[in-house]
PDB file of C-alpha atoms in Angstrom:
ATOM      1  CA  UNK A 187      -6.944 -13.196  -1.391  1.00 64.00           C
ATOM      2  CA  UNK A 188      -7.180  -9.629  -0.025  1.00 65.00           C
ATOM      3  CA  UNK A 189      -9.008  -8.872   3.219  1.00 70.00           C
ATOM      4  CA  UNK A 190     -12.031  -6.554   2.566  1.00 64.00           C
ATOM      5  CA  UNK A 191     -10.691  -3.813   4.863  1.00 65.00           C
ATOM      6  CA  UNK A 192      -7.513  -3.702   2.739  1.00 75.00           C
ATOM      7  CA  UNK A 193      -9.372  -2.943  -0.515  1.00 86.00           C
ATOM      8  CA  UNK A 194      -9.041   0.729  -1.481  1.00 88.00           C
ATOM      9  CA  UNK A 195     -11.336   2.464  -3.958  1.00 87.00           C
ATOM     10  CA  UNK A 196      -9.701   4.243  -6.897  1.00 81.00           C
ATOM     11  CA  UNK A 197      -9.363   8.014  -6.290  1.00 76.00           C
ATOM     12  CA  UNK A 198     -12.043   8.941  -8.860  1.00 77.00           C
ATOM     13  CA  UNK A 199     -14.587   7.028  -6.736  1.00 81.00           C
ATOM     14  CA  UNK A 200     -14.918  10.150  -4.553  1.00 80.00           C
ATOM     15  CA  UNK A 201     -16.391  11.993  -7.548  1.00 79.00           C
ATOM     16  CA  UNK A 202     -19.503   9.804  -7.766  1.00 76.00           C
ATOM     17  CA  UNK A 203     -21.066  11.015  -4.526  1.00 74.00           C
ATOM     18  CA  UNK A 204     -24.209  13.002  -5.319  1.00 68.00           C
ATOM     19  CA  UNK A 205     -24.994  16.450  -4.058  1.00 63.00           C
ATOM     20  CA  UNK A 206     -28.177  16.782  -2.060  1.00 54.00           C
ATOM     21  CA  UNK A 207     -30.989  18.353  -4.056  1.00 49.00           C
ATOM     22  CA  UNK A 208     -31.332  20.825  -1.176  1.00 43.00           C
ATOM     23  CA  UNK A 209     -28.208  22.582  -2.400  1.00 48.00           C
ATOM     24  CA  UNK A 210     -30.112  23.710  -5.511  1.00 52.00           C
ATOM     25  CA  UNK A 211     -32.863  25.674  -3.736  1.00 54.00           C
ATOM     26  CA  UNK A 212     -31.292  29.018  -4.689  1.00 55.00           C
ATOM     27  CA  UNK A 213     -31.262  28.395  -8.446  1.00 57.00           C
ATOM     28  CA  UNK A 214     -33.007  30.893 -10.722  1.00 55.00           C
ATOM     29  CA  UNK A 215     -36.457  29.669 -11.790  1.00 61.00           C
ATOM     30  CA  UNK A 216     -36.662  27.924 -15.174  1.00 61.00           C
ATOM     31  CA  UNK A 217     -32.885  27.746 -15.542  1.00 57.00           C
ATOM     32  CA  UNK A 218     -30.977  24.953 -17.282  1.00 63.00           C
ATOM     33  CA  UNK A 219     -28.211  23.449 -15.203  1.00 72.00           C
ATOM     34  CA  UNK A 220     -24.991  22.073 -16.720  1.00 79.00           C
ATOM     35  CA  UNK A 221     -21.999  20.533 -14.969  1.00 81.00           C
ATOM     36  CA  UNK A 222     -19.089  22.904 -15.609  1.00 86.00           C
ATOM     37  CA  UNK A 223     -16.312  21.071 -13.791  1.00 88.00           C
ATOM     38  CA  UNK A 224     -15.140  19.421 -10.625  1.00 89.00           C
ATOM     39  CA  UNK A 225     -11.974  19.742  -8.572  1.00 93.00           C
ATOM     40  CA  UNK A 226     -11.151  16.996  -6.088  1.00 92.00           C
ATOM     41  CA  UNK A 227      -8.521  16.936  -3.356  1.00 93.00           C
ATOM     42  CA  UNK A 228      -7.867  13.339  -2.320  1.00 92.00           C
ATOM     43  CA  UNK A 229      -6.880  13.383   1.353  1.00 94.00           C
ATOM     44  CA  UNK A 230      -7.197   9.751   2.391  1.00 92.00           C
ATOM     45  CA  UNK A 231      -8.222   6.345   1.116  1.00 91.00           C
ATOM     46  CA  UNK A 232     -11.816   5.159   0.886  1.00 92.00           C
ATOM     47  CA  UNK A 233     -11.778   1.506   1.910  1.00 90.00           C
ATOM     48  CA  UNK A 234     -14.283  -1.275   1.356  1.00 87.00           C
ATOM     49  CA  UNK A 235     -16.876  -1.080   4.137  1.00 88.00           C
ATOM     50  CA  UNK A 236     -16.332   2.619   4.915  1.00 91.00           C
ATOM     51  CA  UNK A 237     -19.411   4.721   5.631  1.00 93.00           C
ATOM     52  CA  UNK A 238     -18.964   8.050   3.875  1.00 92.00           C
ATOM     53  CA  UNK A 239     -20.872  11.172   4.928  1.00 92.00           C
ATOM     54  CA  UNK A 240     -20.918  14.252   2.720  1.00 92.00           C
ATOM     55  CA  UNK A 241     -21.601  17.831   3.820  1.00 91.00           C
ATOM     56  CA  UNK A 242     -22.015  20.521   1.143  1.00 89.00           C
ATOM     57  CA  UNK A 243     -22.344  24.287   1.061  1.00 90.00           C
ATOM     58  CA  UNK A 244     -22.518  26.985  -1.574  1.00 89.00           C
ATOM     59  CA  UNK A 245     -19.080  28.607  -1.853  1.00 93.00           C
ATOM     60  CA  UNK A 246     -19.630  31.101  -4.626  1.00 93.00           C
ATOM     61  CA  UNK A 247     -22.260  32.397  -7.056  1.00 91.00           C
ATOM     62  CA  UNK A 248     -21.310  34.702  -9.917  1.00 92.00           C
ATOM     63  CA  UNK A 249     -22.681  35.817 -13.278  1.00 92.00           C
ATOM     64  CA  UNK A 250     -21.014  36.086 -16.676  1.00 90.00           C
ATOM     65  CA  UNK A 251     -22.300  37.177 -20.054  1.00 90.00           C
ATOM     66  CA  UNK A 252     -21.305  35.099 -23.054  1.00 83.00           C
ATOM     67  CA  UNK A 253     -22.206  35.058 -26.742  1.00 87.00           C
ATOM     68  CA  UNK A 254     -25.442  33.233 -25.970  1.00 82.00           C
ATOM     69  CA  UNK A 255     -26.504  35.463 -23.084  1.00 86.00           C
ATOM     70  CA  UNK A 256     -26.346  35.569 -19.312  1.00 87.00           C
ATOM     71  CA  UNK A 257     -25.011  32.631 -17.287  1.00 87.00           C
ATOM     72  CA  UNK A 258     -24.938  32.126 -13.536  1.00 86.00           C
ATOM     73  CA  UNK A 259     -22.200  29.942 -12.082  1.00 89.00           C
ATOM     74  CA  UNK A 260     -22.480  28.216  -8.723  1.00 88.00           C
ATOM     75  CA  UNK A 261     -19.607  26.533  -6.902  1.00 91.00           C
ATOM     76  CA  UNK A 262     -20.611  23.988  -4.269  1.00 90.00           C
ATOM     77  CA  UNK A 263     -17.961  22.719  -1.859  1.00 92.00           C
ATOM     78  CA  UNK A 264     -18.343  19.260  -0.366  1.00 92.00           C
ATOM     79  CA  UNK A 265     -16.386  17.456   2.323  1.00 94.00           C
ATOM     80  CA  UNK A 266     -16.424  13.645   2.487  1.00 94.00           C
ATOM     81  CA  UNK A 267     -15.676  12.004   5.837  1.00 95.00           C
ATOM     82  CA  UNK A 268     -15.449   8.356   6.795  1.00 95.00           C
ATOM     83  CA  UNK A 269     -17.011   6.734   9.864  1.00 96.00           C
ATOM     84  CA  UNK A 270     -13.990   7.783  11.962  1.00 96.00           C
ATOM     85  CA  UNK A 271     -14.464  11.468  11.098  1.00 97.00           C
ATOM     86  CA  UNK A 272     -11.380  11.461   8.843  1.00 97.00           C
ATOM     87  CA  UNK A 273     -11.709  13.714   5.788  1.00 97.00           C
ATOM     88  CA  UNK A 274     -11.089  11.537   2.729  1.00 94.00           C
ATOM     89  CA  UNK A 275     -11.817  14.133   0.023  1.00 93.00           C
ATOM     90  CA  UNK A 276     -12.843  17.721  -0.661  1.00 95.00           C
ATOM     91  CA  UNK A 277     -14.759  18.412  -3.851  1.00 92.00           C
ATOM     92  CA  UNK A 278     -15.699  21.674  -5.545  1.00 92.00           C
ATOM     93  CA  UNK A 279     -18.558  21.149  -8.016  1.00 89.00           C
ATOM     94  CA  UNK A 280     -19.067  23.957 -10.529  1.00 90.00           C
ATOM     95  CA  UNK A 281     -22.441  24.328 -12.269  1.00 87.00           C
ATOM     96  CA  UNK A 282     -23.541  26.755 -14.960  1.00 86.00           C
ATOM     97  CA  UNK A 283     -27.119  27.912 -15.288  1.00 82.00           C
ATOM     98  CA  UNK A 284     -28.552  29.716 -18.313  1.00 77.00           C
ATOM     99  CA  UNK A 285     -31.005  32.361 -17.254  1.00 69.00           C
TER     100      UNK A 285
END
């Protein structure tokens, strides 16, 4: 039997943390949002019982024109910290919005 504080979440677990809806205030009106990718740096284990806090900010916004028209991309950077203030992961979420 393994003690609960010894259980470690699989690395992909960091990717399930949701972005706050507040990070989407700057989206163009009536746009459709699609997930366009995610990059995760795993910096430490997430253990059973950890309290994880996530802080996010907009890193980049840029526009591209494709075959179907104009698209706006937004990159949101998030930092996940445990209850000790240790950074356990950094995530860059990339979203595409059709204008």
